[in-house]
Amino acid sequence: MNGINETGAAVQPSLMSAWRAMILRDLTLAMRRRADVLTTLFFFIIVVSLFPLGVSPEMAVLREIAPGVIWVAALLASMLSLGRLFSDDFQDGTLEQMLLLPQPLSVLVLAKVLAHWLVSGLPLVLLSPLLGMQLGLDGEAIGLLMLTLLLGTPVLSLIGSVGAALTLGVRGGGVLVSLLVLPLYIPVLIFGTGAVDAATSGMEYDGHLSLLGAFLVLAALLAPLATAAALRISAE
Amino acid sequence: MLEVRNLECVRGDHRLFTDLNFQLEGGELLRLRGANGSGKTSLLRTLCGLLEPAEGEVLWRGENIRAQRDEFNAELLYLGHSNGVKAELTAFENLRIHNALCGRRLPDDRLYDALVEIGLGGREDLPTQVLSQGQKRRVALARLLLSDAALWVLDEPFTALDVDAVAQLARLMEAHLQRGGMVVYTTHQEVEMRAGACREVNLDR
Amino acid sequence: MGFKNSIAWYYFSAPKNFYVLAGRLIPWFWGAAIVLLAVGLYMSFFVAPTDYKQGESYRIIFVHVPAAWMSMFIYLLMAAYAIIGLSWKVRMAEMMASALAPTGAMFTFLALWTGAFWGKPTWGTYWVWDARLTSELILLFLYIGFMSLQSAIDDPRRASRASALLAIVGVINLPIIYWSVKWWNTLHQGASVSPTMAPKMASTMLTVMFIMAVAFWMYTIAVVLMRARRIILERERQTTWVMDLVKAGTGDKQ
């Protein structure tokens, strides 16, 4: 059949294909369980729709709070979807196999987080204009809101992956992860809503976007390392 | 090639074993014995680097496995309690994805051949959630046919398998040993195995 | 670090030796804490002059400010222990990180509470979304997250390693959070209730604050050492030295 591999074979070229395989795997799995994806989306819509009922249907008021409301709802929705990130793999043993792959774990984690964002974060971004209109935002503000969500939601997924990995298999993990992760989401929330607020009051908002971009770069560099370490701790 | 030095394993409050030493060379078979809860699975997981030993170290080719994780993993095949098989994916998809993640690109024919050989002919494209326990185990075992790992670590590999499959797995292990590979395994079943060097570690003392 | 010194560190990083040493030190730290606290409180109430603008109510800052300092120092210290524990696999360091958390959370809460009581007479409201109060609140959340994670995981080793990692993630985020909140506060031009020291603040005030801070440190060390000893007994209970200790009946002394 085949001989014994004498030295650790060259892994570098295979890393890209492993990366792609991981993303495709998670996307395939998400497609076979579409209901989960839709649940997050409906949660997002429902939370936002509660505000006119709870606060006031007055358009002026809604326009004022719209960026904050949509951002907080996005925060909660992305946090809810974290439960699926590793727990299924943990239960059926595929996570264990993942830890034993001859590839750097953090790189594979990045692939998983990207796939997770594509099915849980990106839909929120695409849906946000609709909710923005409901809350009376104008075209420019909606465009900017989408842009901030586009930059910010991947950061949420990245930071969230650390929390998801730490609470793997822990009783009450779902509530616990919110306790760990939500305080860390605050800077993203501040600058995400800040950009839209600045635009509606006619101020510069380039700085906010650059900062969100910087958060994204920082999170993409550091979070996978922390998540990989957390997964090794949790899988023991 | 695989060496264990002064290994100590603690789980929760229990000290499972201390001061465990052994060596395994190419072509050798090692069976772990011990009662339930004696630490067989913990030892296997420690050998793979999944579990951090409380004391001591595991060496592969003279170097600690934690210092060369990617290189060691490239030569390791681990089959745990859970099959590591995705229920939503078909047997074929499971196998293809696992190989791609390992960084191997194999033609689809090889994968199909492996699945037929392990006794899943005709069921390659069914989602594994509709398969029986034994068949799910076979999906996991199909990895053995395609692997070029030197060290096989198998935790209760015979569980849920029928007589034919047990015999087939035993032959696979023998062939692996003949090629100069190493096998560490646990089992509650007595399975006749022809191997050059057959060793045992008993955790019961 | 000198050779002798590093040997000492190595020696006391063994839980058994640490346990013995801590047991000897605790009474001294308790003593220092009580004396300093008594002196500090006496001075804050009777020696420090009345503030010409805020009257008597300002005296609460003698607790508020040192408590706020402690809340931040302790988090940093906790993260430092977590880094040592995870990178060099020093069990004692992980246990110290766990032992520090409740005291840190207590001081954070104390800072928030005294801040609220100080804000009421001074600004007429218990809570203001001021940058420092908000950051302090977020710090409390971080402490709570650390402690909840620790208590949610059954395996003590996994619990302390997971929470150590969380502390490290938290300490990386802390400056970003603090700075974001500060920026957010200036944008919304919220009121600032943080104790801004008058430039001519009497030097006695600074002295009192300093004494209180040292008293809090002594208290922290005493309490943390006690807690660390309890954690050691719990975590090492399968080792022979703990069993001997328990048999000898000294296990619960101090």
XYZ file of C-alpha atoms in Angstrom:
695
model
C 0.000 0.000 0.000
C 2.344 2.687 1.161
C 5.532 2.929 3.117
C 6.217 4.562 6.405
C 6.731 8.252 6.206
C 10.296 8.757 7.341
C 10.322 12.414 8.208
C 7.512 14.876 8.686
C 6.520 15.400 5.044
C 6.560 18.881 3.585
C 3.410 20.419 5.007
C 3.548 23.893 3.568
C 1.802 23.373 0.204
C -0.794 21.192 1.866
C -1.693 23.904 4.355
C -3.637 25.897 1.774
C -5.636 22.874 0.682
C -6.298 21.946 4.303
C -7.470 25.494 4.899
C -9.807 25.341 1.953
C -11.063 21.915 2.983
C -11.903 23.218 6.452
C -13.910 26.150 5.104
C -15.750 23.963 2.590
C -16.464 21.383 5.264
C -18.046 23.883 7.614
C -20.003 25.546 4.834
C -21.324 22.170 3.695
C -22.339 21.313 7.236
C -24.094 24.664 7.598
C -25.955 24.098 4.347
C -27.172 20.734 5.603
C -28.463 22.415 8.740
C -29.929 25.561 7.287
C -32.428 25.930 10.101
C -29.642 26.887 12.515
C -28.506 29.704 10.260
C -32.023 31.009 9.859
C -32.647 30.949 13.611
C -29.857 33.456 14.174
C -31.223 35.703 11.445
C -34.746 35.693 12.805
C -33.415 36.387 16.262
C -31.659 39.449 14.863
C -34.848 40.699 13.194
C -37.048 40.067 16.214
C -34.752 41.824 18.670
C -34.621 44.919 16.467
C -38.388 44.862 15.963
C -38.955 44.925 19.713
C -37.493 48.393 20.083
C -40.228 50.389 18.317
C -42.675 48.511 20.534
C -40.702 48.984 23.689
C -39.317 52.468 23.241
C -41.417 54.504 20.848
C -42.673 54.291 17.260
C -41.637 57.934 16.794
C -39.304 58.007 13.775
C -37.124 60.737 15.245
C -36.458 58.657 18.343
C -35.901 55.485 16.361
C -33.485 57.196 13.993
C -31.524 58.358 16.993
C -31.159 54.910 18.547
C -31.091 52.868 15.314
C -27.308 52.316 15.024
C -27.052 51.270 18.646
C -30.069 48.983 18.461
C -28.915 47.237 15.311
C -25.398 46.863 16.648
C -26.509 45.465 19.996
C -28.827 43.030 18.217
C -25.927 41.976 15.977
C -23.756 41.475 19.060
C -26.349 39.231 20.679
C -27.076 37.311 17.479
C -23.426 36.612 16.790
C -22.944 35.551 20.381
C -25.872 33.134 20.175
C -24.443 31.451 17.118
C -21.119 30.849 18.877
C -22.476 27.718 20.500
C -22.280 25.877 17.199
C -18.730 26.873 16.409
C -16.943 24.001 18.156
C -19.480 22.086 20.236
C -20.697 19.714 17.485
C -17.125 18.878 16.549
C -16.326 18.394 20.219
C -19.174 15.956 20.692
C -18.565 13.695 17.697
C -14.800 13.529 18.124
C -13.863 15.443 14.984
C -12.372 18.197 17.117
C -9.981 15.668 18.623
C -8.946 14.640 15.124
C -8.523 18.306 14.259
C -6.075 18.763 17.137
C -4.022 15.873 15.768
C -3.669 17.201 12.236
C -0.196 17.974 10.986
C -1.194 21.592 10.462
C -0.897 24.586 12.758
C -4.118 24.585 14.740
C -4.467 28.369 14.778
C -4.575 28.459 10.976
C -7.364 25.891 10.911
C -9.182 27.840 13.621
C -9.027 30.916 11.414
C -10.629 28.898 8.607
C -13.393 27.701 10.904
C -14.078 31.204 12.171
C -14.201 32.534 8.620
C -16.697 29.845 7.628
C -18.709 30.599 10.736
C -18.755 34.301 9.924
C -19.875 33.608 6.354
C -22.984 31.813 7.594
C -23.732 33.786 10.765
C -22.142 37.233 10.413
C -22.420 38.065 6.758
C -26.203 37.459 6.640
C -26.584 40.026 9.434
C -24.660 42.543 7.341
C -26.828 41.849 4.311
C -30.015 42.090 6.314
C -29.128 45.303 8.130
C -30.341 47.738 5.403
C -33.833 46.374 5.798
C -33.788 46.959 9.539
C -32.130 50.329 9.048
C -35.011 51.408 6.839
C -37.520 50.182 9.402
C -35.880 52.417 11.951
C -35.839 55.393 9.625
C -32.156 55.659 8.699
C -31.358 57.416 5.448
C -29.387 55.911 2.569
C -25.978 57.194 3.566
C -26.334 56.076 7.177
C -27.482 52.646 6.035
C -24.486 52.273 3.746
C -22.180 53.233 6.562
C -23.949 50.928 8.996
C -23.376 48.050 6.594
C -19.730 48.966 6.272
C -19.222 49.065 10.040
C -20.979 45.721 10.404
C -18.859 44.295 7.617
C -15.709 45.319 9.461
C -17.005 44.645 12.951
C -18.869 41.330 12.829
C -15.733 39.335 11.874
C -14.090 40.785 14.992
C -17.053 39.538 17.010
C -16.675 36.058 15.541
C -12.936 36.058 16.222
C -13.203 37.220 19.834
C -16.203 34.981 20.331
C -14.256 31.935 19.182
C -11.990 32.287 22.232
C -14.999 32.235 24.527
C -16.587 29.353 22.656
C -13.393 27.329 22.940
C -12.995 28.057 26.649
C -16.546 27.020 27.523
C -16.518 23.849 25.446
C -18.419 21.073 27.169
C -18.952 23.185 30.277
C -22.353 23.093 31.932
C -24.279 26.279 31.265
C -21.792 27.077 28.524
C -24.245 29.142 26.499
C -24.883 31.731 29.198
C -21.320 31.605 30.392
C -19.936 32.476 26.985
C -21.959 35.694 26.981
C -20.436 36.667 30.298
C -16.938 36.117 28.957
C -17.367 37.595 25.534
C -19.772 40.530 25.761
C -17.438 42.824 27.762
C -14.759 42.226 25.132
C -17.196 43.281 22.385
C -17.513 46.802 23.819
C -14.836 48.583 21.738
C -16.370 47.249 18.523
C -19.784 48.420 19.664
C -18.500 51.880 20.531
C -16.787 52.499 17.216
C -19.394 50.726 15.110
C -22.219 52.899 16.378
C -19.913 55.896 16.710
C -19.227 55.947 12.973
C -22.910 56.036 12.066
C -23.646 58.633 14.741
C -20.817 60.788 13.473
C -22.096 60.574 9.904
C -25.669 61.509 10.817
C -24.431 64.547 12.694
C -22.204 65.507 9.769
C -18.842 64.709 11.327
C -15.825 62.824 10.040
C -16.028 59.083 10.417
C -12.903 57.834 8.626
C -11.154 57.445 11.970
C -13.821 55.062 13.252
C -13.565 52.885 10.196
C -9.778 52.763 10.380
C -10.015 51.756 14.005
C -12.525 49.017 13.243
C -10.130 47.844 10.538
C -7.293 47.863 13.043
C -9.389 45.824 15.498
C -10.059 43.340 12.712
C -6.370 42.939 11.882
C -5.431 42.631 15.544
C -8.185 40.119 16.251
C -7.331 38.057 13.162
C -3.708 37.873 14.302
C -4.207 37.155 18.001
C -7.593 35.513 18.489
C -6.818 32.279 16.564
C -3.744 31.735 18.740
C -5.768 32.164 21.922
C -8.554 29.965 20.549
C -6.118 27.222 19.593
C -4.629 27.287 23.093
C -8.116 27.240 24.592
C -9.145 24.271 22.452
C -6.129 22.289 23.629
C -7.023 23.081 27.230
C -10.691 22.206 26.757
C -10.104 18.977 24.855
C -7.988 17.465 27.639
C 11.117 5.489 18.333
C 8.296 6.080 20.765
C 9.538 6.439 24.287
C 7.735 7.164 27.522
C 9.680 8.449 30.508
C 8.470 8.713 34.113
C 4.958 9.377 32.935
C 2.400 10.355 35.543
C -1.215 11.042 34.824
C -3.720 12.713 37.135
C -7.387 13.049 36.297
C -9.390 15.140 38.695
C -8.575 13.676 42.094
C -7.200 10.396 40.866
C -3.605 9.600 40.235
C -4.057 7.055 37.453
C -0.478 5.923 37.112
C 2.974 7.153 38.034
C 6.488 6.490 36.893
C 5.511 4.683 33.720
C 8.368 3.859 31.367
C 8.438 1.958 28.091
C 9.831 2.057 24.591
C 8.403 1.005 21.289
C 10.364 0.357 18.117
C 9.241 -0.074 14.527
C 7.315 -3.305 13.936
C 6.282 -3.639 17.576
C 2.800 -4.068 18.913
C 1.840 -2.770 22.342
C -1.321 -3.714 24.117
C -2.439 -1.802 27.193
C -4.192 -3.801 29.834
C -6.080 -2.627 32.847
C -9.468 -2.527 34.456
C -12.024 0.126 33.640
C -10.831 3.461 34.941
C -7.212 2.366 35.195
C -6.184 5.069 32.754
C -5.881 3.253 29.422
C -7.655 5.948 27.465
C -5.810 8.675 29.360
C -2.505 7.027 28.513
C -3.424 6.747 24.835
C -4.485 10.385 24.769
C -1.262 11.366 26.491
C 0.730 9.451 23.872
C -1.026 11.505 21.186
C -0.342 14.776 22.959
C -4.023 15.457 23.630
C -3.504 15.180 27.349
C -0.703 16.901 29.154
C 1.109 14.569 31.518
C 1.367 15.698 35.125
C 4.964 14.525 35.139
C 7.347 12.984 32.643
C 7.384 13.151 28.891
C 6.575 11.340 25.681
C 9.377 11.250 23.112
C 9.117 10.584 19.414
C 12.386 9.955 17.581
C 14.167 11.227 20.684
C 12.343 14.521 20.969
C 9.391 15.580 23.106
C 6.196 15.405 21.058
C 5.131 18.813 22.333
C 8.166 20.400 20.753
C 7.388 18.970 17.303
C 3.639 18.768 17.177
C 3.099 19.091 13.420
C 5.876 16.620 12.560
C 4.638 14.109 15.119
C 1.011 14.469 14.058
C 2.037 13.749 10.447
C 3.196 10.317 11.595
C 0.329 9.630 13.974
C -3.056 8.077 13.467
C -5.417 8.111 16.429
C -8.716 6.340 16.670
C -10.552 7.340 19.816
C -13.749 6.381 21.586
C -15.769 8.602 19.315
C -15.396 7.915 15.653
C -14.629 11.449 14.577
C -17.194 11.102 11.825
C -19.635 13.842 10.892
C -23.200 12.539 10.904
C -24.400 15.001 8.253
C -21.700 14.069 5.778
C -21.517 10.905 3.696
C -18.891 8.272 4.335
C -17.056 9.382 1.222
C -17.144 13.062 2.196
C -15.890 12.238 5.660
C -12.933 10.366 4.273
C -12.132 12.940 1.600
C -12.255 15.842 4.048
C -10.117 14.029 6.577
C -7.458 13.372 3.958
C -7.571 16.930 2.688
C -7.166 18.227 6.232
C -4.163 15.965 6.660
C -2.750 17.626 3.590
C -3.010 14.547 1.361
C -4.574 14.751 -2.032
C -5.772 11.323 -3.088
C -7.792 10.478 -6.200
C -11.456 9.764 -5.504
C -10.994 6.186 -6.738
C -8.613 5.432 -3.897
C -11.151 6.681 -1.378
C -13.978 4.644 -2.905
C -11.737 1.570 -3.040
C -10.893 1.986 0.637
C -14.569 2.251 1.575
C -15.411 -0.869 -0.447
C -12.502 -2.740 1.105
C -13.644 -1.896 4.627
C -17.090 -3.221 3.798
C -19.074 -0.117 3.040
C -19.611 -0.833 -0.656
C -22.905 0.649 -1.809
C -23.125 2.921 1.225
C -20.383 5.356 0.322
C -22.750 8.187 -0.484
C -25.202 7.838 2.379
C -25.078 10.336 5.229
C -23.356 8.493 8.062
C -26.223 9.219 10.443
C -28.267 6.489 8.732
C -25.504 3.911 9.153
C -25.342 1.402 12.009
C -22.840 1.699 14.869
C -20.546 -0.858 13.304
C -20.719 0.824 9.931
C -19.890 4.191 11.448
C -16.889 2.575 13.070
C -15.862 1.276 9.667
C -15.969 4.766 8.228
C -13.442 5.731 10.865
C -11.399 2.591 10.200
C -11.215 3.402 6.488
C -8.642 5.999 7.490
C -6.252 3.188 8.391
C -6.269 2.018 4.772
C -5.192 5.381 3.431
C -2.822 6.495 6.140
C 0.943 6.515 5.874
C 1.374 7.205 9.576
C 4.032 5.206 11.381
C 2.275 5.120 14.740
C -1.263 3.887 15.147
C -2.927 4.611 18.480
C -6.209 2.713 18.670
C -8.624 2.973 21.578
C -10.896 -0.088 21.649
C -10.804 -0.473 17.869
C -12.779 -3.730 17.862
C -15.838 -2.315 19.605
C -19.084 -2.558 17.637
C -17.450 -4.570 14.855
C -18.726 -7.950 13.644
C -16.516 -11.043 13.441
C -15.415 -10.441 9.856
C -14.553 -6.838 10.513
C -12.574 -7.777 13.621
C -10.542 -10.232 11.572
C -10.024 -7.680 8.834
C -8.835 -5.052 11.307
C -6.445 -7.552 12.883
C -4.978 -8.249 9.415
C -4.623 -4.524 8.788
C -2.733 -4.113 12.022
C -0.485 -7.053 11.217
C 0.288 -5.648 7.774
C 1.103 -2.300 9.339
C 3.525 -3.947 11.761
C 5.147 -5.864 8.924
C 5.806 -2.614 7.097
C 7.700 -1.451 10.166
C 4.885 0.505 11.718
C 3.932 0.628 15.388
C 0.588 -0.024 17.024
C -0.528 0.864 20.530
C -4.027 -0.325 21.372
C -6.445 -1.379 24.049
C -9.182 -3.958 23.829
C -11.453 -6.038 25.989
C -11.727 -8.671 23.285
C -9.103 -11.369 22.839
C -8.029 -11.117 19.238
C -5.345 -13.388 17.843
C -2.587 -11.271 16.375
C 0.581 -12.424 14.651
C 3.265 -9.893 15.296
C 7.049 -10.023 15.518
C 7.205 -8.393 18.894
C 4.129 -8.279 21.045
C 4.344 -6.309 24.257
C 2.045 -5.460 27.062
C 1.768 -2.737 29.628
C -0.488 -3.452 32.555
C -1.851 -0.413 34.344
C -3.362 -2.414 37.202
C -0.049 -3.340 38.899
C 18.109 37.630 39.075
C 20.877 36.174 41.182
C 21.468 32.468 41.342
C 20.503 32.214 44.990
C 17.409 34.247 44.338
C 16.275 32.022 41.491
C 16.722 28.989 43.714
C 14.473 30.621 46.283
C 11.836 31.276 43.654
C 12.030 27.736 42.468
C 11.799 26.452 46.023
C 8.679 28.431 46.872
C 6.977 27.675 43.599
C 6.494 24.162 44.973
C 3.039 24.182 46.596
C 4.257 22.385 49.696
C 6.963 24.929 50.518
C 4.693 27.786 49.590
C 2.054 26.455 51.956
C 4.452 26.487 54.886
C 5.902 29.899 54.084
C 2.477 31.464 53.535
C 1.277 30.091 56.847
C 4.124 31.900 58.612
C 3.648 35.176 56.766
C -0.121 35.563 57.013
C -0.278 36.858 60.629
C 2.301 39.536 59.827
C 0.350 40.799 56.845
C -2.864 40.767 58.843
C -1.180 42.761 61.592
C 0.216 45.307 59.161
C -3.159 45.598 57.426
C -5.058 46.238 60.660
C -2.580 48.783 62.009
C -2.338 50.692 58.726
C -6.087 50.612 58.202
C -6.672 51.985 61.687
C -4.124 54.759 61.158
C -5.434 55.492 57.658
C -9.077 55.661 58.719
C -8.262 57.803 61.729
C -6.351 60.219 59.541
C -9.016 60.320 56.847
C -11.702 61.241 59.344
C -9.904 63.418 61.860
C -6.605 64.634 60.472
C -7.267 65.410 56.805
C -8.657 68.921 56.427
C -12.186 69.595 55.235
C -12.308 70.252 51.501
C -13.146 73.899 50.773
C -15.491 72.935 47.921
C -16.929 69.535 48.757
C -17.121 69.689 52.512
C -16.935 66.437 54.455
C -18.371 64.028 51.889
C -15.158 64.067 49.922
C -13.563 61.885 52.616
C -14.936 58.823 50.907
C -12.231 59.184 48.262
C -9.740 57.888 50.807
C -11.395 54.545 50.271
C -12.582 55.077 46.725
C -9.300 55.987 45.069
C -7.107 53.305 46.657
C -9.807 50.714 45.952
C -9.878 51.736 42.296
C -6.086 51.476 42.167
C -6.195 48.034 43.734
C -8.886 46.804 41.347
C -6.610 47.507 38.403
C -3.337 46.390 39.984
C -4.859 43.103 41.004
C -6.099 42.379 37.498
C -2.634 43.062 36.108
C -1.056 40.896 38.781
C -3.562 38.156 38.063
C -2.736 38.254 34.359
C 0.984 38.212 35.155
C 0.537 35.093 37.276
C -1.594 33.582 34.521
C 1.149 34.167 31.964
C 3.767 32.624 34.257
C 1.481 29.709 35.034
C 0.642 28.916 31.424
C 4.028 29.479 29.833
C 6.223 27.817 32.424
C 3.657 25.389 33.793
C 4.026 26.673 37.333
C 1.016 25.307 39.177
C 1.486 27.705 42.058
C 1.193 30.708 39.744
C -2.135 29.459 38.379
C -3.408 29.001 41.906
C -2.304 32.525 42.806
C -4.217 33.915 39.827
C -7.341 32.135 41.029
C -6.773 33.316 44.592
C -6.477 36.957 43.512
C -9.724 37.183 41.553
C -12.292 37.450 44.376
C -10.296 40.160 46.145
C -9.910 42.074 42.882
C -13.633 41.845 42.272
C -14.285 42.990 45.826
C -12.158 46.112 45.384
C -13.792 46.828 42.025
C -17.163 46.619 43.654
C -15.967 48.771 46.545
C -14.693 51.406 44.105
C -18.036 51.440 42.282
C -20.043 51.550 45.480
C -18.031 54.315 47.127
C -18.045 56.148 43.779
C -21.829 56.074 43.758
C -22.054 57.283 47.358
C -19.614 60.020 46.663
C -21.447 61.076 43.494
C -24.794 61.488 45.227
C -23.949 64.418 47.535
C -21.473 65.915 45.072
C -23.360 65.684 41.796
C -26.813 64.722 42.950
C -26.915 61.309 41.306
C -25.693 57.848 42.219
C -24.624 56.814 38.794
C -23.152 58.755 35.917
C -21.895 57.200 32.706
C -18.502 58.643 33.283
C -15.473 57.091 31.569
C -13.786 55.866 34.720
C -16.916 54.517 36.367
C -17.890 52.752 33.143
C -14.438 51.197 32.767
C -14.575 50.118 36.379
C -17.931 48.478 35.707
C -16.503 46.626 32.706
C -13.571 45.543 34.853
C -16.072 44.072 37.291
C -17.622 42.137 34.384
C -14.188 40.782 33.496
C -13.608 39.623 37.062
C -17.037 38.005 37.145
C -16.337 36.234 33.856
C -13.052 34.905 35.245
C -14.662 33.575 38.401
C -17.698 32.118 36.617
C -15.533 30.248 34.146
C -13.461 28.876 36.967
C -16.418 27.651 38.954
C -18.203 26.221 35.917
C -15.409 23.782 35.065
C -15.238 20.724 37.283
C -11.688 19.589 36.635
C -9.547 21.929 38.760
C -6.579 21.799 36.416
C -8.613 22.646 33.357
C -10.460 25.315 35.344
C -7.338 27.163 36.349
C -5.715 26.889 32.927
C -8.832 28.027 31.082
C -9.361 30.978 33.381
C -5.676 31.884 33.177
C -6.010 32.081 29.414
C -9.103 34.241 29.839
C -7.184 36.596 32.135
C -4.512 37.002 29.471
C -7.090 37.713 26.778
C -8.711 40.188 29.173
C -5.508 42.034 29.938
C -4.762 42.473 26.232
C -8.250 43.895 25.741
C -8.254 46.040 28.855
C -6.296 49.014 27.432
C -8.387 48.917 24.251
C -11.605 48.863 26.257
C -10.440 51.592 28.596
C -9.346 53.814 25.771
C -12.534 53.201 23.742
C -14.700 54.057 26.716
C -12.721 57.215 27.351
C -13.114 58.244 23.737
C -16.823 57.416 23.815
C -17.187 59.545 26.925
C -15.557 62.641 25.431
C -17.734 62.285 22.343
C -20.947 62.220 24.322
C -19.644 64.912 26.670
C -20.865 63.025 29.668
C -20.287 64.415 33.093
C -17.116 63.488 34.847
C -17.518 62.520 38.463
C -14.032 61.165 38.799
C -12.196 62.680 41.701
C -10.167 65.407 40.117
C -7.548 66.395 42.607
C -7.409 70.072 43.311
C -3.928 71.300 42.482
C -3.519 72.590 45.993
C -4.668 69.367 47.547
C -3.146 69.177 50.938
C -0.216 66.841 51.189
C -1.894 65.184 54.169
C -4.597 63.977 51.746
C -1.987 62.318 49.567
C -0.338 60.796 52.605
C -3.621 59.377 53.822
C -4.418 57.950 50.419
C -0.997 56.369 50.316
C -1.421 54.825 53.766
C -4.810 53.444 52.783
C -3.368 51.978 49.594
C -0.611 50.207 51.537
C -3.189 48.959 54.044
C -5.244 47.534 51.166
C -2.145 45.859 49.808
C -1.400 44.221 53.135
C -4.999 43.073 53.401
C -4.893 41.732 49.839
C -1.703 39.786 50.451
C -3.031 38.315 53.689
C -6.359 37.262 52.207
C -4.842 35.965 48.978
C -2.283 33.892 50.833
C -5.038 32.359 52.934
C -7.091 31.612 49.871
C -4.053 30.206 48.075
C -3.427 27.873 50.989
C -6.972 26.610 50.815
C -6.658 26.084 47.055
C -3.394 24.205 47.560
C -5.025 21.813 50.011
C -7.896 21.247 47.633
C -5.781 20.766 44.534
C -3.022 18.710 46.118
C -5.185 16.569 48.324
C -4.065 13.346 46.651
C -0.408 14.038 47.446
C 1.265 12.444 50.423
C 2.267 15.663 52.158
C -1.317 16.935 52.275
C -2.533 13.573 53.525
C 0.083 13.632 56.283
C -0.959 17.157 57.142
C -4.613 16.227 57.369
C -3.787 13.163 59.462
C -1.740 15.275 61.834
C -4.840 17.395 62.324
C -3.222 20.644 61.313
C -4.927 20.767 57.944
C -7.493 23.338 58.941
C -5.321 25.395 61.249
C -4.999 28.893 59.793
